[in-house]
mmCIF file of C-alpha atoms in Angstrom:
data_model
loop_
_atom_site.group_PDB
_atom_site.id
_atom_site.type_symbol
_atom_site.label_atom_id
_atom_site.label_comp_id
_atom_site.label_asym_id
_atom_site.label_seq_id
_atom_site.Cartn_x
_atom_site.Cartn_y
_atom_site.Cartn_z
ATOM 1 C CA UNK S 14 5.027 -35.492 -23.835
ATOM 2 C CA UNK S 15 5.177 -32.155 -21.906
ATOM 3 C CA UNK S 16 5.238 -32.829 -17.882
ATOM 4 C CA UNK S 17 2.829 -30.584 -16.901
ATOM 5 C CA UNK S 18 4.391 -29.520 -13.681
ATOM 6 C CA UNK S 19 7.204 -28.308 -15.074
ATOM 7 C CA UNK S 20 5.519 -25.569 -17.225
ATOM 8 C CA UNK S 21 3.322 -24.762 -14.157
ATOM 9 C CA UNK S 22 6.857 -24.311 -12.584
ATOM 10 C CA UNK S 23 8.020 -22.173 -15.728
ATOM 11 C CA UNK S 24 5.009 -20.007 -15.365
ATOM 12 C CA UNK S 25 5.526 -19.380 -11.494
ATOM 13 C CA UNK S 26 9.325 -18.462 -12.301
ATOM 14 C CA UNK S 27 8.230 -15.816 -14.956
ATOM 15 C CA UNK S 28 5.628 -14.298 -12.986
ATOM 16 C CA UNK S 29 8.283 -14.286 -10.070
ATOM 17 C CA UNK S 30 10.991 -12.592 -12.127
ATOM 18 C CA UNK S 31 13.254 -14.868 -10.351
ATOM 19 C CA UNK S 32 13.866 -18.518 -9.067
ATOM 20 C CA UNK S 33 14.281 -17.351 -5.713
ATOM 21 C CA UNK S 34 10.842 -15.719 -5.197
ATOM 22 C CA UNK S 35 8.659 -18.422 -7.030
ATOM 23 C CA UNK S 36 10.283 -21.058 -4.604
ATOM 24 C CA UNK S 37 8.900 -18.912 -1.333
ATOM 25 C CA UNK S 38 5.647 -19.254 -3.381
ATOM 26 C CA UNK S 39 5.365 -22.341 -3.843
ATOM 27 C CA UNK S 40 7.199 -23.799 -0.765
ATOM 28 C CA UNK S 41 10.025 -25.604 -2.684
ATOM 29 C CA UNK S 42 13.597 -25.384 -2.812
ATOM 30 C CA UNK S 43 14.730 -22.972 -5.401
ATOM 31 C CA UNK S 44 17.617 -25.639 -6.550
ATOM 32 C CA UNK S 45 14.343 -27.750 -7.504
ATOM 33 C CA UNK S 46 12.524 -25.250 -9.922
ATOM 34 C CA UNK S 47 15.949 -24.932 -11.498
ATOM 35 C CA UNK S 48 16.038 -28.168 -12.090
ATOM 36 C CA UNK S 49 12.380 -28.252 -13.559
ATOM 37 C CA UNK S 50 13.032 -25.708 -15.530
ATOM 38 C CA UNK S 51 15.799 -26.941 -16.761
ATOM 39 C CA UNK S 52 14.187 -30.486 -17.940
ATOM 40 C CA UNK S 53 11.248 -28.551 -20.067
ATOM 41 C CA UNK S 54 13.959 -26.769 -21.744
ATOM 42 C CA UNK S 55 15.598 -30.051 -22.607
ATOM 43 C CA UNK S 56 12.221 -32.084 -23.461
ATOM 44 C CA UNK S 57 11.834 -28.684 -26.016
ATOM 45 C CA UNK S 58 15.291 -28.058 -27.108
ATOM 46 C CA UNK S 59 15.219 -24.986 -27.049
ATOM 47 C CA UNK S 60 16.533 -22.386 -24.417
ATOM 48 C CA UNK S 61 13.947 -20.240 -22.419
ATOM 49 C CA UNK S 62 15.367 -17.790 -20.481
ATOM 50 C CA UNK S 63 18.420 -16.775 -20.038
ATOM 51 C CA UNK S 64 20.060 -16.419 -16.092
ATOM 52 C CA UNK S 65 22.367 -14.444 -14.059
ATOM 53 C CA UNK S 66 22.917 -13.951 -11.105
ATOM 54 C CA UNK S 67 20.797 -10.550 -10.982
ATOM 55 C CA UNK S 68 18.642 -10.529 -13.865
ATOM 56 C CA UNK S 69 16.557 -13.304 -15.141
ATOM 57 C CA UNK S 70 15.505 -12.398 -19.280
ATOM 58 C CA UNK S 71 12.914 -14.866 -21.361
ATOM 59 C CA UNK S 72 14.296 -15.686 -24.630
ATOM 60 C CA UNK S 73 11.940 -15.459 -27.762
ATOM 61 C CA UNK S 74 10.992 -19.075 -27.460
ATOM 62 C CA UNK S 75 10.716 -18.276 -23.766
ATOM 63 C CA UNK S 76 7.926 -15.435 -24.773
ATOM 64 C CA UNK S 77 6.648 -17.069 -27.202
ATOM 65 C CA UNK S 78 6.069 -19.990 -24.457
ATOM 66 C CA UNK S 79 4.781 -18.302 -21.874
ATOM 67 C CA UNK S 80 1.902 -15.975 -23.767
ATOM 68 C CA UNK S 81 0.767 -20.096 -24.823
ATOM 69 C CA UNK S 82 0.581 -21.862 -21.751
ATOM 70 C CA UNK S 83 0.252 -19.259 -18.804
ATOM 71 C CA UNK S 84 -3.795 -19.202 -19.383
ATOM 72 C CA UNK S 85 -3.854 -22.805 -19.768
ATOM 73 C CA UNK S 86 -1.794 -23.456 -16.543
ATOM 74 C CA UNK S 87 -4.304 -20.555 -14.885
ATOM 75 C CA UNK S 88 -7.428 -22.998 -16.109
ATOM 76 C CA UNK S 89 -6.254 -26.268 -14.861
ATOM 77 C CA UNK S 90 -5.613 -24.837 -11.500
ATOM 78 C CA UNK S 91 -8.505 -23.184 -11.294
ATOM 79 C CA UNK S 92 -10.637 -26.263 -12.147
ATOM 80 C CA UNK S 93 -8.849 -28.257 -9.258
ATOM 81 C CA UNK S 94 -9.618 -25.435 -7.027
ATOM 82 C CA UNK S 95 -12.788 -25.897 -7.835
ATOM 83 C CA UNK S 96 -13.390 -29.794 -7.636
ATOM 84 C CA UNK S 97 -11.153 -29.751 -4.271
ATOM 85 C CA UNK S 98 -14.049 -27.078 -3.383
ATOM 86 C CA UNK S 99 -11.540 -24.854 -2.170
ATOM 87 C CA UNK S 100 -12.292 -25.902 1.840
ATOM 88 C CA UNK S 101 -8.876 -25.577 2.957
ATOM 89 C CA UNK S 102 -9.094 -22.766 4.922
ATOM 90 C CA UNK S 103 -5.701 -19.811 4.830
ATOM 91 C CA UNK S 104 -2.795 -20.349 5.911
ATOM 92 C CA UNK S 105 0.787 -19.526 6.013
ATOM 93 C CA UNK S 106 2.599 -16.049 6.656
ATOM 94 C CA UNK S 107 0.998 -12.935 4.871
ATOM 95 C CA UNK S 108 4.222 -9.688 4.346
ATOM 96 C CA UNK S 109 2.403 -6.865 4.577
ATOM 97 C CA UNK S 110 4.607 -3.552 3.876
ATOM 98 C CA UNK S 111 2.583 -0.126 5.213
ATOM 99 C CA UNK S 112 3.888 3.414 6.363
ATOM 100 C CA UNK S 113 5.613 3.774 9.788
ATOM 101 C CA UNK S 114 2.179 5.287 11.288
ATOM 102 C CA UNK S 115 0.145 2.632 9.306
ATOM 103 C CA UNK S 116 -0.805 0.752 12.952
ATOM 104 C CA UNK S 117 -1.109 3.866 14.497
ATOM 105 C CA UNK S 118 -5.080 4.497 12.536
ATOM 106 C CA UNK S 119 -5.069 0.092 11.449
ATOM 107 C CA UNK S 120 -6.501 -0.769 15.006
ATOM 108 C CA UNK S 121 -4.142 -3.751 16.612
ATOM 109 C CA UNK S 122 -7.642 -5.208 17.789
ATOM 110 C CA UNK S 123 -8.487 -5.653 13.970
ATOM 111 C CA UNK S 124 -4.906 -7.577 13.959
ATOM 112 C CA UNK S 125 -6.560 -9.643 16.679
ATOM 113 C CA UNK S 126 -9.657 -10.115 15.144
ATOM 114 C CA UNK S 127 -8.481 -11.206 11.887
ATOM 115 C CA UNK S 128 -5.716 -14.020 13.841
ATOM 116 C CA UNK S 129 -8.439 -15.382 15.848
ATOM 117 C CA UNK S 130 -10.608 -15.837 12.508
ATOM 118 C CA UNK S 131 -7.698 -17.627 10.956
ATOM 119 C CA UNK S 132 -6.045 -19.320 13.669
ATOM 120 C CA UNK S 133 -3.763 -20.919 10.471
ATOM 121 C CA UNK S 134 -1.780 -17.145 9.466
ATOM 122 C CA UNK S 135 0.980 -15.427 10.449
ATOM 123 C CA UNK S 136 0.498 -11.684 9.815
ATOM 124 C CA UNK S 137 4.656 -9.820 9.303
ATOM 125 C CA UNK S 138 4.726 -6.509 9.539
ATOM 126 C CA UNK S 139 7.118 -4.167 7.307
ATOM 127 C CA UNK S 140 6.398 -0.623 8.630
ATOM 128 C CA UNK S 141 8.338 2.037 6.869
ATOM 129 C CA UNK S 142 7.851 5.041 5.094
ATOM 130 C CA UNK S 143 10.318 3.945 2.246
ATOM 131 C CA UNK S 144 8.948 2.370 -1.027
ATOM 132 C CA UNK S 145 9.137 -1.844 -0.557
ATOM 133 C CA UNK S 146 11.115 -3.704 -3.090
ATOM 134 C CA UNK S 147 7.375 -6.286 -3.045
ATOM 135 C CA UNK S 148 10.043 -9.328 -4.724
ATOM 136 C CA UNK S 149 13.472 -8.330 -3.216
ATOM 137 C CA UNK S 150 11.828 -8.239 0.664
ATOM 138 C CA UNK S 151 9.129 -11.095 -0.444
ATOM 139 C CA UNK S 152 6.170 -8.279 0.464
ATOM 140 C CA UNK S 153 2.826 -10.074 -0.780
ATOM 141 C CA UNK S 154 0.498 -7.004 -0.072
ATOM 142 C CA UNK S 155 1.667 -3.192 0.402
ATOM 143 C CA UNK S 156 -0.502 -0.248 1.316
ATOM 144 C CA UNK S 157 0.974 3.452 -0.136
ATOM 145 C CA UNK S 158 -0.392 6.635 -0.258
ATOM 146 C CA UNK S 159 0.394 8.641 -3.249
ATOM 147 C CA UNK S 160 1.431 8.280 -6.528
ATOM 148 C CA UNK S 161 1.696 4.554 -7.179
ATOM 149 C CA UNK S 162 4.907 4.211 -9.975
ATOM 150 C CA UNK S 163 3.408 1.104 -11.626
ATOM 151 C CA UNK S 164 -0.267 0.891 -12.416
ATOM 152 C CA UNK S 165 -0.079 -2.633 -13.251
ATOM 153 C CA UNK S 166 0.332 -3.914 -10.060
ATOM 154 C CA UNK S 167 -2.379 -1.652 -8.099
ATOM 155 C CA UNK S 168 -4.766 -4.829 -6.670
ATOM 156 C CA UNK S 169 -7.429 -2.124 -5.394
ATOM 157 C CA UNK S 170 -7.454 1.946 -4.345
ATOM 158 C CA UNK S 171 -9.097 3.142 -1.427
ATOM 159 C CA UNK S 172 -10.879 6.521 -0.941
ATOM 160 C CA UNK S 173 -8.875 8.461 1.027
ATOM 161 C CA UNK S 174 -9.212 10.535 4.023
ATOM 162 C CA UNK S 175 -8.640 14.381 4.034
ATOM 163 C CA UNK S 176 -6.049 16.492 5.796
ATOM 164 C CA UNK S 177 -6.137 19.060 8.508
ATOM 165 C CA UNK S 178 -3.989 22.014 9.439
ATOM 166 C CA UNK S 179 -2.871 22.036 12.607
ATOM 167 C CA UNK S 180 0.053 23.580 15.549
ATOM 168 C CA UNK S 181 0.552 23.545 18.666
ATOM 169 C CA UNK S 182 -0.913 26.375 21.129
ATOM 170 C CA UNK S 183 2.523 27.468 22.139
ATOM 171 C CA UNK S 184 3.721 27.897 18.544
ATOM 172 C CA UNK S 185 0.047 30.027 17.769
ATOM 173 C CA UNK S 186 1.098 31.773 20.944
ATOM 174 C CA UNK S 187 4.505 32.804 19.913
ATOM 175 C CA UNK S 188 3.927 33.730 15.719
ATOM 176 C CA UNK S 189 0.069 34.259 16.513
ATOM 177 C CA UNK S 190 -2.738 32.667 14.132
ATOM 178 C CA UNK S 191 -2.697 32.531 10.477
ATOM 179 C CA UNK S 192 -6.228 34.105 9.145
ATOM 180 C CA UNK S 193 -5.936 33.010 5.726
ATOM 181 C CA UNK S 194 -4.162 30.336 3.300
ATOM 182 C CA UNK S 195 -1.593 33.202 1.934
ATOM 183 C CA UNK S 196 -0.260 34.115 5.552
ATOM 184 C CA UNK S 197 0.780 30.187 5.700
ATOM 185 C CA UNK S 198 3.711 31.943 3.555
ATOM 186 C CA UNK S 199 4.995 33.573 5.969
ATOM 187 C CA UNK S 200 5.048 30.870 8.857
ATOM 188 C CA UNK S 201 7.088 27.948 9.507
ATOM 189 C CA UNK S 202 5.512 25.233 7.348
ATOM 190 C CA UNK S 203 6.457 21.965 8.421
ATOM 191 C CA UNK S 204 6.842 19.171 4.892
ATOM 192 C CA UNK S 205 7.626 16.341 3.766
ATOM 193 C CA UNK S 206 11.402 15.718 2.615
ATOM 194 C CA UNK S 207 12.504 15.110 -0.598
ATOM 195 C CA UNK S 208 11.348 18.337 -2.335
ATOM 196 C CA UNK S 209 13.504 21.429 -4.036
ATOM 197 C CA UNK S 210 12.289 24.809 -2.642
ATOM 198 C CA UNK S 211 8.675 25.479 -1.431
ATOM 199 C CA UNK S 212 6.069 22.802 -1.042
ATOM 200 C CA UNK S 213 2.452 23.305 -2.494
ATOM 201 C CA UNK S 214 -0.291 22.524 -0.351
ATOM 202 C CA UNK S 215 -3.731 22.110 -1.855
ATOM 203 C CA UNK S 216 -6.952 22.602 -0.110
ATOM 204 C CA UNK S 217 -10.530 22.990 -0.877
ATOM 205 C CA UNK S 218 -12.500 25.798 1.103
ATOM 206 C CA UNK S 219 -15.131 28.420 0.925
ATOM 207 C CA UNK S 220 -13.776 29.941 -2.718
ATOM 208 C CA UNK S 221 -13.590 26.172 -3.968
ATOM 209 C CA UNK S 222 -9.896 24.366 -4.129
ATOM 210 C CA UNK S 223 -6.926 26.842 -3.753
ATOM 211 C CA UNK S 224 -3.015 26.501 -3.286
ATOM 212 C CA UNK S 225 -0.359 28.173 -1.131
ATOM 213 C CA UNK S 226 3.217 27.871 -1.450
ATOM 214 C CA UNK S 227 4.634 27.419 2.067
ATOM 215 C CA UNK S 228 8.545 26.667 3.239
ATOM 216 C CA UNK S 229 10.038 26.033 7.211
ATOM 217 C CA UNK S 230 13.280 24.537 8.506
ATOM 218 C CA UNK S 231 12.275 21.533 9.252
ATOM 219 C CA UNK S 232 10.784 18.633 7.206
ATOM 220 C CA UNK S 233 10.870 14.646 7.587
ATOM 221 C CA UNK S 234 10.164 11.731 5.459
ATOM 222 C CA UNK S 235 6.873 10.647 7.783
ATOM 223 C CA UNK S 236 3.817 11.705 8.659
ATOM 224 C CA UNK S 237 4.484 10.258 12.709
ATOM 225 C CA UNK S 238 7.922 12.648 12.457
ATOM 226 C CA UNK S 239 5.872 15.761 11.480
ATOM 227 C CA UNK S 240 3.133 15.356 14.277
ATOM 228 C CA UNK S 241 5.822 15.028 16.897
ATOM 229 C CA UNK S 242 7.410 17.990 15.613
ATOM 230 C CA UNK S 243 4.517 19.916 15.435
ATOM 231 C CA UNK S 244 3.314 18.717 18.954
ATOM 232 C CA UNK S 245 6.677 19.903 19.775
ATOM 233 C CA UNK S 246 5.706 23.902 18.496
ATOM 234 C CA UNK S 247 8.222 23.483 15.878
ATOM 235 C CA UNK S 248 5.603 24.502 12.894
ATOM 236 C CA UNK S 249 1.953 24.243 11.030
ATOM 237 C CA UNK S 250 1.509 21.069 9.478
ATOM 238 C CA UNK S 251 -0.467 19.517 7.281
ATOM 239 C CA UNK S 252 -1.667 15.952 8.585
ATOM 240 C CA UNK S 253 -4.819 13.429 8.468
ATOM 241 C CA UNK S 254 -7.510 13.382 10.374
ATOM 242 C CA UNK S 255 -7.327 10.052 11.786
ATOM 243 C CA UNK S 256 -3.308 11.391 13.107
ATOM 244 C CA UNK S 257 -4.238 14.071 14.485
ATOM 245 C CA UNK S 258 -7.496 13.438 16.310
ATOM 246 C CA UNK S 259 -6.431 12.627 19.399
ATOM 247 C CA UNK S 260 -3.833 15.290 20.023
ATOM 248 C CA UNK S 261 -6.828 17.519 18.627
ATOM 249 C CA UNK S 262 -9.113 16.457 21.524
ATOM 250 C CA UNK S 263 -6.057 16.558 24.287
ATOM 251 C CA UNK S 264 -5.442 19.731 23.164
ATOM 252 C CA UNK S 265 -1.845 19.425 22.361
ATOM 253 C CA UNK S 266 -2.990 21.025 18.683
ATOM 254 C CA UNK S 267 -4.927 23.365 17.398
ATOM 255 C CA UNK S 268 -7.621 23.229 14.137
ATOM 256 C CA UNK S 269 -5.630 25.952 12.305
ATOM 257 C CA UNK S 270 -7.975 27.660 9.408
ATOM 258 C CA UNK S 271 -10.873 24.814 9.959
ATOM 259 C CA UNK S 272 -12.811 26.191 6.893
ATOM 260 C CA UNK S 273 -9.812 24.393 4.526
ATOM 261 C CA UNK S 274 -8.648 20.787 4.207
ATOM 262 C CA UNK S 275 -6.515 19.159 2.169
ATOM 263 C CA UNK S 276 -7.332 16.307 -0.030
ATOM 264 C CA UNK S 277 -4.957 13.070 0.581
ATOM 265 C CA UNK S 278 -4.202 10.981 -1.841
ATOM 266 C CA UNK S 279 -5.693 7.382 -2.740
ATOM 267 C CA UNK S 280 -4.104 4.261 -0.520
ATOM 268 C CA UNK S 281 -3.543 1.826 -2.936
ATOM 269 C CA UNK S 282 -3.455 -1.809 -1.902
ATOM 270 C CA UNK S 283 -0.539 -3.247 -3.953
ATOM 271 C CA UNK S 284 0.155 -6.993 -5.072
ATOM 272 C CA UNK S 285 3.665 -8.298 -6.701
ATOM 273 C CA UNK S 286 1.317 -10.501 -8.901
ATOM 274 C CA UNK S 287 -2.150 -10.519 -9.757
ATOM 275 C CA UNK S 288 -1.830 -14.018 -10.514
ATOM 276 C CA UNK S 289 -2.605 -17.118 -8.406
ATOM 277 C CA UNK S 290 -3.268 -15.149 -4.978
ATOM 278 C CA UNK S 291 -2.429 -17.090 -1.754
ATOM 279 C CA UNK S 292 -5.626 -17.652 0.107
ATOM 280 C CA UNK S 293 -4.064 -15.914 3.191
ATOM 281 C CA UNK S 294 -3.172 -13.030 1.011
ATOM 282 C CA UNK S 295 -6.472 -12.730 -0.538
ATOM 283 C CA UNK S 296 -7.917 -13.189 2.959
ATOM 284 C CA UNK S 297 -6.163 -10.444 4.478
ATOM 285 C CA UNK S 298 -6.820 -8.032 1.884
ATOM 286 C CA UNK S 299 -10.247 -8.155 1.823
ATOM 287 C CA UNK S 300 -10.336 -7.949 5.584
ATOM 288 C CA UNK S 301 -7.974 -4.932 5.905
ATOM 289 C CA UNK S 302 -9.607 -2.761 3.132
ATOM 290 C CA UNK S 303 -12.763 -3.355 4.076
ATOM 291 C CA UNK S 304 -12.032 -2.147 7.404
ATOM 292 C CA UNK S 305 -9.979 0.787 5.986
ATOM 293 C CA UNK S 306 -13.052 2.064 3.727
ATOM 294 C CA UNK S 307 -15.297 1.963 6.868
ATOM 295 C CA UNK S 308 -12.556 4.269 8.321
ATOM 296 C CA UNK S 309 -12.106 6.790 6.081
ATOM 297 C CA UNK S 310 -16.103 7.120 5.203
ATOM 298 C CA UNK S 311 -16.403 7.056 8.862
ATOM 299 C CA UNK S 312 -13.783 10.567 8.792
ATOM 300 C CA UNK S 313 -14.646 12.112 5.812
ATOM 301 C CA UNK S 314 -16.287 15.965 6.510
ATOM 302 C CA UNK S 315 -19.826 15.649 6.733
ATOM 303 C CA UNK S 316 -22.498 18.015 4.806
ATOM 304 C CA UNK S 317 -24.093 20.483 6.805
ATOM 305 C CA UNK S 318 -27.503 20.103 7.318
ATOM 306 C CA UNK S 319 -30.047 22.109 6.563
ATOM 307 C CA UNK S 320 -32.378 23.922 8.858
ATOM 308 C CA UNK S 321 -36.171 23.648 8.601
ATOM 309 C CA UNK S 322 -37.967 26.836 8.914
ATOM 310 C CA UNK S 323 -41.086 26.816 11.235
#
């Protein structure tokens, strides 16, 4: 007969695409699910996967396996979850990856609020503006603007916020103020790196959505680098509203062509697994995109309204 942990262990190692991550999952020595893993393979006689030290690969029996007992392994645990009554309340350290600026709009009192609720987590932040590896640097959420590479792994999308032009009064001062998208071409356009040539911004404006080309010498790989620099006078940029608002209202920038914005893209709230969800994971999430979705409804342009005639 089958020992039932040791497929549960088999699934966790597949979903994990390596020994290494499924042990941080499930809290046990890595040597140990080898070892599990191992023992099913002899009880069946028949390799599963196949290791090295980089790549783990099922083996047809392996697939063959796995597309069996992974929903089974999913129902039993669910079913304890539910006799235990699931009171255990979260705990443990959540990895959450986010862009460099992502605390700069995520309030650090919603951090608070969400430790004092659950006195049990740890919350790690991994701020950068570079993609995560999610199972190389153990991330179990990330939140990314843009393009997301793989679908599959997209837990939820959040509406996004929209984008402002904006520069500095010394730089409108010194090239004087652009009066409509098309003179953006000839002004120093500050961008995000990684492109060949000009950028295209998109906005949406009195004549519906439109697009200018615009280039400048100077471009970074985060939205934080590009307000500096454009605090600085070095450029127009294009930036969200939640960045910009308080330089807006010191005065340090300047609404450049306020009848435009720019659409931003989705966040996306990004899980290595879909599968058996720490609590403090699940926890977390829902807490930071609820918040998130209050923010960005709470930015988003509002219609003008109407006046009554007397």
């Amino acid at each position: 007969m089958l020992d039932l942990n040791h497929v549960r262990m088999f699934v966790q190692v597949v979903r994990a695409q390596s020994f290494a991550e499924a042990a941080r999952r499930l809290g046990v020595p890595a040597n140990s699910l080898s070892r599990h893993v191992r023992q099913l393979e002899a009880k069946l006689e028949t390799r599963l996967m196949q290791r090295s030290t980089r790549k783990l690969t099922l083996t047809s029996a392996g697939v063959a396996f796995y597309e069996r007992c992974a929903s089974a392994v999913d129902s039993v645990l669910d079913a304890g979850k539910v006799i235990a009554g699931r009171t255990q309340a979260p705990s443990g350290t959540v990895r959450v990856a986010a862009p460099a600026d992502f605390l700069d709009f995520f309030s650090i009192e919603w951090v608070m609020q969400f430790l004092a609720a659950y006195p049990k987590v740890k919350l790690d932040f991994v701020l950068s503006d570079a993609r995560a590896d999610l199972i190389g640097e153990a991330i179990d959420v990330a939140f990314r603007g843009g393009a997301v590479g793989d679908s599959r792994f997209v837990f939820r999308e959040i509406p996004s916020q929209h984008f402002k032009l904006v520069a500095s009064p010394a730089y409108l001062k010194s090239r004087g103020i652009p009066e409509n998208l098309h003179a953006l071409e000839s002004h120093d356009c500050l961008t995000m790196s990684g492109g060949q040539g000009p950028a295209t911004w998109n906005f949406t404006g009195p004549n519906g959505s439109e697009e200018v080309r615009v280039t400048g010498r100077f471009s970074a790989n985060s939205a934080r680098s590009l307000l500096k620099s454009c605090v600085s006078g070095l450029g127009i940029a294009l930036l969200p509203d939640m960045l910009v608002m308080a330089d807006l209202g010191a005065g340090r920038l300047t609404h450049v062509l306020p009848n435009y914005r720019g659409g931003g893209a989705k966040v996306s709230v990004i899980l290595p697994s879909r599968e058996q969800i720490p609590a403090a994971v699940s926890t977390f999430v829902e807490f930071a995109t609820a918040k998130l979705e209050t923010l960005f409804e709470n930015q988003a342009p509002k219609p003008a309204r109407k006046r009554l005639r007397s």
